[in-house]
Amino acid sequence: MSETSLQEKPDVKSYINDRDFNAESEYEYGSRAGFWRLFRLFEKYGMKLTLCAVAEALEAQQEAVTRRVTRPRFSAAQESFIQQATQSLKALSGHAPHGWFYCGSSLNSRTLVPTVYADMGEELIWASDTYASDVPYWVDLPLDRDSAAPKGCFMVPYSDE
């Protein structure tokens, strides 16, 4: 369950046994960017890192502990849907979309869409399913975590207001 009582919209109801990605995106800086920037500095200068963290938070962000990137198991239907939508839009417009708004994203969306794009040889430049800032920002993609030159993704925050 996501913590929704601390977000800027206190009247939002919590989901039982489910996550609220909008609430989570308001607090994602640490796991999205802050930790990884510090991690890279420690790694660059050969410094050891002691992590003081909440176990439940690490369960949700296991990469911070394992530092391994593996391709998640997605259903063929999810991959097929993204491929079909991308191919359809490419046939209509002459090119694949360079951006994506997930709208009702799943636990896998932020990894699945860039992975499918990479598998198709297409370039995903931006995504817009975040409320985490008032200005656009770059994120590392899970499939780029061990890359010496990660491409990342440009996040263009969406606003309800």
PDB file of C-alpha atoms in Angstrom:
ATOM      1  CA  MET A   1       0.000   0.000   0.000  1.00  0.00           C
ATOM      2  CA  SER A   2       1.264   3.499  -0.781  1.00  0.00           C
ATOM      3  CA  GLU A   3       1.388   6.228   1.832  1.00  0.00           C
ATOM      4  CA  THR A   4      -1.137   8.798   0.637  1.00  0.00           C
ATOM      5  CA  SER A   5      -1.784  10.713   3.841  1.00  0.00           C
ATOM      6  CA  LEU A   6       1.439  12.702   3.420  1.00  0.00           C
ATOM      7  CA  GLN A   7       0.943  13.820  -0.153  1.00  0.00           C
ATOM      8  CA  GLU A   8      -0.167  17.293  -1.157  1.00  0.00           C
ATOM      9  CA  LYS A   9      -3.708  16.116  -1.779  1.00  0.00           C
ATOM     10  CA  PRO A  10      -4.746  14.797   1.648  1.00  0.00           C
ATOM     11  CA  ASP A  11      -8.265  13.940   0.474  1.00  0.00           C
ATOM     12  CA  VAL A  12      -6.930  11.135  -1.738  1.00  0.00           C
ATOM     13  CA  LYS A  13      -8.012   7.739  -0.470  1.00  0.00           C
ATOM     14  CA  SER A  14      -5.514   4.938   0.074  1.00  0.00           C
ATOM     15  CA  TYR A  15      -5.751   1.850  -2.054  1.00  0.00           C
ATOM     16  CA  ILE A  16      -5.997  -1.367  -0.093  1.00  0.00           C
ATOM     17  CA  ASN A  17      -3.439  -3.966  -1.223  1.00  0.00           C
ATOM     18  CA  ASP A  18      -2.384  -1.776  -4.130  1.00  0.00           C
ATOM     19  CA  ARG A  19      -0.006   1.057  -4.898  1.00  0.00           C
ATOM     20  CA  ASP A  20      -0.774   4.679  -5.723  1.00  0.00           C
ATOM     21  CA  PHE A  21       1.869   5.704  -8.240  1.00  0.00           C
ATOM     22  CA  ASN A  22       0.906   9.369  -8.050  1.00  0.00           C
ATOM     23  CA  ALA A  23       1.527   9.433  -4.297  1.00  0.00           C
ATOM     24  CA  GLU A  24       4.770   7.537  -4.722  1.00  0.00           C
ATOM     25  CA  SER A  25       6.040   9.869  -7.430  1.00  0.00           C
ATOM     26  CA  GLU A  26       5.822  12.795  -5.014  1.00  0.00           C
ATOM     27  CA  TYR A  27       8.461  11.124  -2.843  1.00  0.00           C
ATOM     28  CA  GLU A  28      10.530   9.220  -5.358  1.00  0.00           C
ATOM     29  CA  TYR A  29      13.591  11.503  -5.583  1.00  0.00           C
ATOM     30  CA  GLY A  30      15.698   9.471  -3.177  1.00  0.00           C
ATOM     31  CA  SER A  31      15.213   6.127  -4.865  1.00  0.00           C
ATOM     32  CA  ARG A  32      15.055   7.542  -8.390  1.00  0.00           C
ATOM     33  CA  ALA A  33      18.047   9.860  -8.383  1.00  0.00           C
ATOM     34  CA  GLY A  34      19.547  10.749  -5.007  1.00  0.00           C
ATOM     35  CA  PHE A  35      20.720   7.295  -3.970  1.00  0.00           C
ATOM     36  CA  TRP A  36      22.127   6.485  -7.394  1.00  0.00           C
ATOM     37  CA  ARG A  37      24.077   9.747  -7.652  1.00  0.00           C
ATOM     38  CA  LEU A  38      25.674   9.065  -4.289  1.00  0.00           C
ATOM     39  CA  PHE A  39      26.234   5.403  -5.168  1.00  0.00           C
ATOM     40  CA  ARG A  40      28.096   6.377  -8.360  1.00  0.00           C
ATOM     41  CA  LEU A  41      30.305   8.797  -6.405  1.00  0.00           C
ATOM     42  CA  PHE A  42      31.169   6.136  -3.833  1.00  0.00           C
ATOM     43  CA  GLU A  43      31.888   3.694  -6.661  1.00  0.00           C
ATOM     44  CA  LYS A  44      33.952   6.229  -8.631  1.00  0.00           C
ATOM     45  CA  TYR A  45      36.211   7.016  -5.683  1.00  0.00           C
ATOM     46  CA  GLY A  46      36.396   3.435  -4.400  1.00  0.00           C
ATOM     47  CA  MET A  47      34.705   4.262  -1.110  1.00  0.00           C
ATOM     48  CA  LYS A  48      32.799   1.706   0.937  1.00  0.00           C
ATOM     49  CA  LEU A  49      29.159   2.416   1.547  1.00  0.00           C
ATOM     50  CA  THR A  50      27.208   1.744   4.716  1.00  0.00           C
ATOM     51  CA  LEU A  51      23.495   1.854   4.151  1.00  0.00           C
ATOM     52  CA  CYS A  52      21.088   2.746   6.933  1.00  0.00           C
ATOM     53  CA  ALA A  53      17.682   2.008   5.489  1.00  0.00           C
ATOM     54  CA  VAL A  54      14.211   0.762   6.263  1.00  0.00           C
ATOM     55  CA  ALA A  55      13.882  -2.902   5.284  1.00  0.00           C
ATOM     56  CA  GLU A  56      10.453  -2.429   3.707  1.00  0.00           C
ATOM     57  CA  ALA A  57      11.812   0.413   1.560  1.00  0.00           C
ATOM     58  CA  LEU A  58      14.651  -1.813   0.367  1.00  0.00           C
ATOM     59  CA  GLU A  59      12.183  -4.549  -0.477  1.00  0.00           C
ATOM     60  CA  ALA A  60      10.591  -2.059  -2.868  1.00  0.00           C
ATOM     61  CA  GLN A  61      13.999  -0.860  -4.153  1.00  0.00           C
ATOM     62  CA  GLN A  62      16.020  -4.060  -4.165  1.00  0.00           C
ATOM     63  CA  GLU A  63      18.461  -2.736  -6.758  1.00  0.00           C
ATOM     64  CA  ALA A  64      19.943  -0.534  -4.052  1.00  0.00           C
ATOM     65  CA  VAL A  65      21.095  -3.710  -2.315  1.00  0.00           C
ATOM     66  CA  THR A  66      21.754  -6.160  -5.115  1.00  0.00           C
ATOM     67  CA  ARG A  67      23.082  -3.704  -7.719  1.00  0.00           C
ATOM     68  CA  ARG A  68      22.148  -6.196 -10.366  1.00  0.00           C
ATOM     69  CA  VAL A  69      19.882  -5.485 -13.264  1.00  0.00           C
ATOM     70  CA  THR A  70      17.910  -8.362 -14.645  1.00  0.00           C
ATOM     71  CA  ARG A  71      15.182  -8.272 -17.198  1.00  0.00           C
ATOM     72  CA  PRO A  72      11.868  -8.680 -15.380  1.00  0.00           C
ATOM     73  CA  ARG A  73       9.431 -11.319 -16.490  1.00  0.00           C
ATOM     74  CA  PHE A  74       6.670  -9.577 -18.368  1.00  0.00           C
ATOM     75  CA  SER A  75       3.694 -11.242 -19.888  1.00  0.00           C
ATOM     76  CA  ALA A  76       3.799 -11.672 -23.634  1.00  0.00           C
ATOM     77  CA  ALA A  77       0.452  -9.865 -23.777  1.00  0.00           C
ATOM     78  CA  GLN A  78       1.921  -6.733 -22.170  1.00  0.00           C
ATOM     79  CA  GLU A  79       4.864  -6.677 -24.556  1.00  0.00           C
ATOM     80  CA  SER A  80       2.620  -7.412 -27.528  1.00  0.00           C
ATOM     81  CA  PHE A  81       0.241  -4.572 -26.660  1.00  0.00           C
ATOM     82  CA  ILE A  82       3.086  -2.036 -26.550  1.00  0.00           C
ATOM     83  CA  GLN A  83       4.594  -3.402 -29.775  1.00  0.00           C
ATOM     84  CA  GLN A  84       1.239  -3.290 -31.594  1.00  0.00           C
ATOM     85  CA  ALA A  85       0.458   0.241 -30.400  1.00  0.00           C
ATOM     86  CA  THR A  86       3.925   1.461 -31.373  1.00  0.00           C
ATOM     87  CA  GLN A  87       3.792  -0.224 -34.800  1.00  0.00           C
ATOM     88  CA  SER A  88       0.313   1.164 -35.447  1.00  0.00           C
ATOM     89  CA  LEU A  89       1.349   4.718 -34.611  1.00  0.00           C
ATOM     90  CA  LYS A  90       4.504   4.296 -36.688  1.00  0.00           C
ATOM     91  CA  ALA A  91       2.459   3.112 -39.681  1.00  0.00           C
ATOM     92  CA  LEU A  92       0.119   6.097 -39.351  1.00  0.00           C
ATOM     93  CA  SER A  93       2.695   8.822 -38.723  1.00  0.00           C
ATOM     94  CA  GLY A  94       5.866   7.495 -40.288  1.00  0.00           C
ATOM     95  CA  HIS A  95       7.753   7.138 -37.000  1.00  0.00           C
ATOM     96  CA  ALA A  96       7.358   5.531 -33.609  1.00  0.00           C
ATOM     97  CA  PRO A  97       6.336   7.861 -30.777  1.00  0.00           C
ATOM     98  CA  HIS A  98       9.361   9.256 -28.950  1.00  0.00           C
ATOM     99  CA  GLY A  99       7.380   9.710 -25.741  1.00  0.00           C
ATOM    100  CA  TRP A 100       4.909   7.808 -23.624  1.00  0.00           C
ATOM    101  CA  PHE A 101       2.195   8.651 -21.107  1.00  0.00           C
ATOM    102  CA  TYR A 102       1.377   5.473 -19.210  1.00  0.00           C
ATOM    103  CA  CYS A 103      -1.979   6.558 -17.771  1.00  0.00           C
ATOM    104  CA  GLY A 104      -2.869   3.770 -15.395  1.00  0.00           C
ATOM    105  CA  SER A 105       0.610   2.325 -15.224  1.00  0.00           C
ATOM    106  CA  SER A 106       1.342  -1.083 -13.796  1.00  0.00           C
ATOM    107  CA  LEU A 107       4.199  -2.100 -11.530  1.00  0.00           C
ATOM    108  CA  ASN A 108       6.166  -2.918 -14.682  1.00  0.00           C
ATOM    109  CA  SER A 109       5.380   0.044 -16.955  1.00  0.00           C
ATOM    110  CA  ARG A 110       8.465   2.133 -16.346  1.00  0.00           C
ATOM    111  CA  THR A 111      10.693  -0.821 -17.119  1.00  0.00           C
ATOM    112  CA  LEU A 112       8.573  -2.574 -19.722  1.00  0.00           C
ATOM    113  CA  VAL A 113       8.006   0.291 -22.180  1.00  0.00           C
ATOM    114  CA  PRO A 114      11.712   1.256 -22.492  1.00  0.00           C
ATOM    115  CA  THR A 115      12.665  -2.432 -22.728  1.00  0.00           C
ATOM    116  CA  VAL A 116      10.174  -3.095 -25.536  1.00  0.00           C
ATOM    117  CA  TYR A 117      11.319   0.058 -27.334  1.00  0.00           C
ATOM    118  CA  ALA A 118      14.949  -1.096 -27.091  1.00  0.00           C
ATOM    119  CA  ASP A 119      14.000  -4.574 -28.336  1.00  0.00           C
ATOM    120  CA  MET A 120      12.220  -2.966 -31.311  1.00  0.00           C
ATOM    121  CA  GLY A 121      15.193  -0.716 -32.083  1.00  0.00           C
ATOM    122  CA  GLU A 122      13.117   2.396 -31.373  1.00  0.00           C
ATOM    123  CA  GLU A 123      14.160   5.370 -29.277  1.00  0.00           C
ATOM    124  CA  LEU A 124      12.114   6.347 -26.239  1.00  0.00           C
ATOM    125  CA  ILE A 125      13.170   9.877 -25.304  1.00  0.00           C
ATOM    126  CA  TRP A 126      10.556  10.970 -22.778  1.00  0.00           C
ATOM    127  CA  ALA A 127       7.766   9.761 -20.536  1.00  0.00           C
ATOM    128  CA  SER A 128       5.105  11.788 -18.778  1.00  0.00           C
ATOM    129  CA  ASP A 129       3.594   9.627 -16.059  1.00  0.00           C
ATOM    130  CA  THR A 130       5.062  11.385 -13.050  1.00  0.00           C
ATOM    131  CA  TYR A 131       4.019  14.103 -10.662  1.00  0.00           C
ATOM    132  CA  ALA A 132       7.421  14.201  -8.943  1.00  0.00           C
ATOM    133  CA  SER A 133       8.508  17.697  -9.974  1.00  0.00           C
ATOM    134  CA  ASP A 134       7.407  20.953 -11.524  1.00  0.00           C
ATOM    135  CA  VAL A 135      10.207  20.837 -14.097  1.00  0.00           C
ATOM    136  CA  PRO A 136      11.344  18.044 -16.416  1.00  0.00           C
ATOM    137  CA  TYR A 137      14.209  15.833 -15.227  1.00  0.00           C
ATOM    138  CA  TRP A 138      16.283  12.856 -16.376  1.00  0.00           C
ATOM    139  CA  VAL A 139      16.074   9.381 -14.838  1.00  0.00           C
ATOM    140  CA  ASP A 140      18.279   6.358 -15.252  1.00  0.00           C
ATOM    141  CA  LEU A 141      16.430   3.434 -16.734  1.00  0.00           C
ATOM    142  CA  PRO A 142      16.797   0.042 -15.065  1.00  0.00           C
ATOM    143  CA  LEU A 143      18.140  -1.412 -18.308  1.00  0.00           C
ATOM    144  CA  ASP A 144      20.900   1.264 -18.269  1.00  0.00           C
ATOM    145  CA  ARG A 145      21.977   0.918 -14.621  1.00  0.00           C
ATOM    146  CA  ASP A 146      25.242  -0.896 -15.385  1.00  0.00           C
ATOM    147  CA  SER A 147      25.972   1.018 -18.574  1.00  0.00           C
ATOM    148  CA  ALA A 148      29.028   3.273 -18.683  1.00  0.00           C
ATOM    149  CA  ALA A 149      26.983   5.724 -20.765  1.00  0.00           C
ATOM    150  CA  PRO A 150      23.329   5.417 -19.707  1.00  0.00           C
ATOM    151  CA  LYS A 151      20.842   7.079 -22.048  1.00  0.00           C
ATOM    152  CA  GLY A 152      18.139   7.489 -19.427  1.00  0.00           C
ATOM    153  CA  CYS A 153      14.726   8.955 -20.056  1.00  0.00           C
ATOM    154  CA  PHE A 154      13.505  12.548 -19.935  1.00  0.00           C
ATOM    155  CA  MET A 155      10.575  12.754 -17.513  1.00  0.00           C
ATOM    156  CA  VAL A 156       8.037  15.454 -18.331  1.00  0.00           C
ATOM    157  CA  PRO A 157       5.861  15.782 -15.210  1.00  0.00           C
ATOM    158  CA  TYR A 158       2.118  15.744 -15.626  1.00  0.00           C
ATOM    159  CA  SER A 159      -0.050  17.999 -13.482  1.00  0.00           C
ATOM    160  CA  ASP A 160      -3.610  17.577 -12.282  1.00  0.00           C
ATOM    161  CA  GLU A 161      -3.891  21.303 -11.823  1.00  0.00           C
TER     162      GLU A 161
END
